[in-house]
């Protein structure tokens, strides 16, 4: 923090030491750890300066969790800071959200943020946030994600978390990401991509060997592997059965060397030359039940590497299930630390507050072995390494007394006169439109015999 450092530091302490969830910035100015007034608090967010690159390097240099085989597992996802009624706030984008009803989708204006975290092994609600980036209007989410992952992986290698000979870093993503495209862009890094695919996809098998007597050019793609047609699957290369605690019996099947058939459109529109063949391993996971009681659906996973053994396939689908731990981090940032509660106007202030909340979340994560178990009477005792983030934050104020405070004491001052009573504001804030992509008015004629939807 190179500008307004004292105000920003005490604001971070107030977020961690406040009683209960953070509701607003004005309430944080009343916390005992925040010795300045609410004017200094808002001035710190408006005119302060926080070096995100140094903070990112500091987080990457710290201890990171690893999977059972010692590799790093990174998860990437996009979460939104919704601002539906902030008409004077610039750079808002329509964000996809889920409604309360079944299959209810809504588009609400807000700021989308791409977050990269390191996942832990086993059942845990902790993750290690490594980087966060706001998507500006006109940004391509795939390009932003690839640039963000490249920055994080390069920082991990520089910090010594990965050395030649170590297992590749595993990147886990949901169905909203183009896994083959991500693997192709990051092919020069020691990473492997594991992404969930939609159930209407179609992949291709390797092309059969070309014989000299066959006319025409050699085939680039083999037979189809249709997710919705079991007759096209064939015998799997790997079949395994496991008993899980939450999901019951799990059946896993894997097929080796499957690739999508790429065309010069969407993300590959500007690709020069022949389109690549990106082979990988397809995994189908079937479970008996879900914790919510809903009917489980099969999960299709695509891994960017080939020729797996059953032990690695077992590690991959378990790592994908750990990806949902990032939802606990989002809930902690929003509902407990109050990330999306302040009514901040400019995107620069939002980014500054976002990195401040990320730094606040990192401190309880590092203080897990030191925090006391301050539990309610109805809560069960927990070991130091098994306490939830909210319970560790509950005892952080006691740890804060044992650490030095680098913030200087506030100087006495008096507030400015402000606008005289009875005078109207003659400089109203400028209103900004919401950035969105307008749909074309031309509709395609519907066929009398529509074919089932298939995406390659």
PDB file of N, CA and C in Angstrom, residues 67 104 116 125 149 292 320 381 413 438:
ATOM      1  N   UNK A  67      -2.361 -31.743  -3.899  1.00  0.00           N
ATOM      2  CA  UNK A  67      -3.201 -32.940  -3.993  1.00  0.00           C
ATOM      3  C   UNK A  67      -2.493 -34.127  -3.347  1.00  0.00           C
ATOM      4  N   UNK A 104     -34.347 -21.286 -13.853  1.00  0.00           N
ATOM      5  CA  UNK A 104     -34.615 -19.861 -13.994  1.00  0.00           C
ATOM      6  C   UNK A 104     -33.292 -19.120 -14.135  1.00  0.00           C
ATOM      7  N   UNK A 116      -8.848 -17.224  -9.585  1.00  0.00           N
ATOM      8  CA  UNK A 116      -8.035 -18.437  -9.633  1.00  0.00           C
ATOM      9  C   UNK A 116      -7.651 -18.799  -8.206  1.00  0.00           C
ATOM     10  N   UNK A 125     -13.600 -26.530   3.350  1.00  0.00           N
ATOM     11  CA  UNK A 125     -14.204 -25.321   2.795  1.00  0.00           C
ATOM     12  C   UNK A 125     -13.169 -24.239   2.566  1.00  0.00           C
ATOM     13  N   UNK A 149      -4.191 -17.314 -16.081  1.00  0.00           N
ATOM     14  CA  UNK A 149      -3.558 -18.573 -15.699  1.00  0.00           C
ATOM     15  C   UNK A 149      -2.069 -18.578 -16.037  1.00  0.00           C
ATOM     16  N   UNK A 292     -27.875 -33.155  -1.972  1.00  0.00           N
ATOM     17  CA  UNK A 292     -29.109 -32.375  -1.952  1.00  0.00           C
ATOM     18  C   UNK A 292     -30.355 -33.227  -2.154  1.00  0.00           C
ATOM     19  N   UNK A 320     -11.922 -32.890  -9.603  1.00  0.00           N
ATOM     20  CA  UNK A 320     -13.025 -32.088 -10.125  1.00  0.00           C
ATOM     21  C   UNK A 320     -14.096 -31.870  -9.063  1.00  0.00           C
ATOM     22  N   UNK A 381     -16.889 -29.275  18.672  1.00  0.00           N
ATOM     23  CA  UNK A 381     -15.466 -28.881  18.690  1.00  0.00           C
ATOM     24  C   UNK A 381     -14.769 -29.299  17.400  1.00  0.00           C
ATOM     25  N   UNK A 413      -8.234  16.034  13.213  1.00  0.00           N
ATOM     26  CA  UNK A 413      -8.679  16.887  12.114  1.00  0.00           C
ATOM     27  C   UNK A 413     -10.171  17.141  12.277  1.00  0.00           C
ATOM     28  N   UNK A 438     -26.315  -7.011 -28.471  1.00  0.00           N
ATOM     29  CA  UNK A 438     -27.679  -7.041 -28.974  1.00  0.00           C
ATOM     30  C   UNK A 438     -27.872  -8.242 -29.874  1.00  0.00           C
TER      31      UNK A 438
END
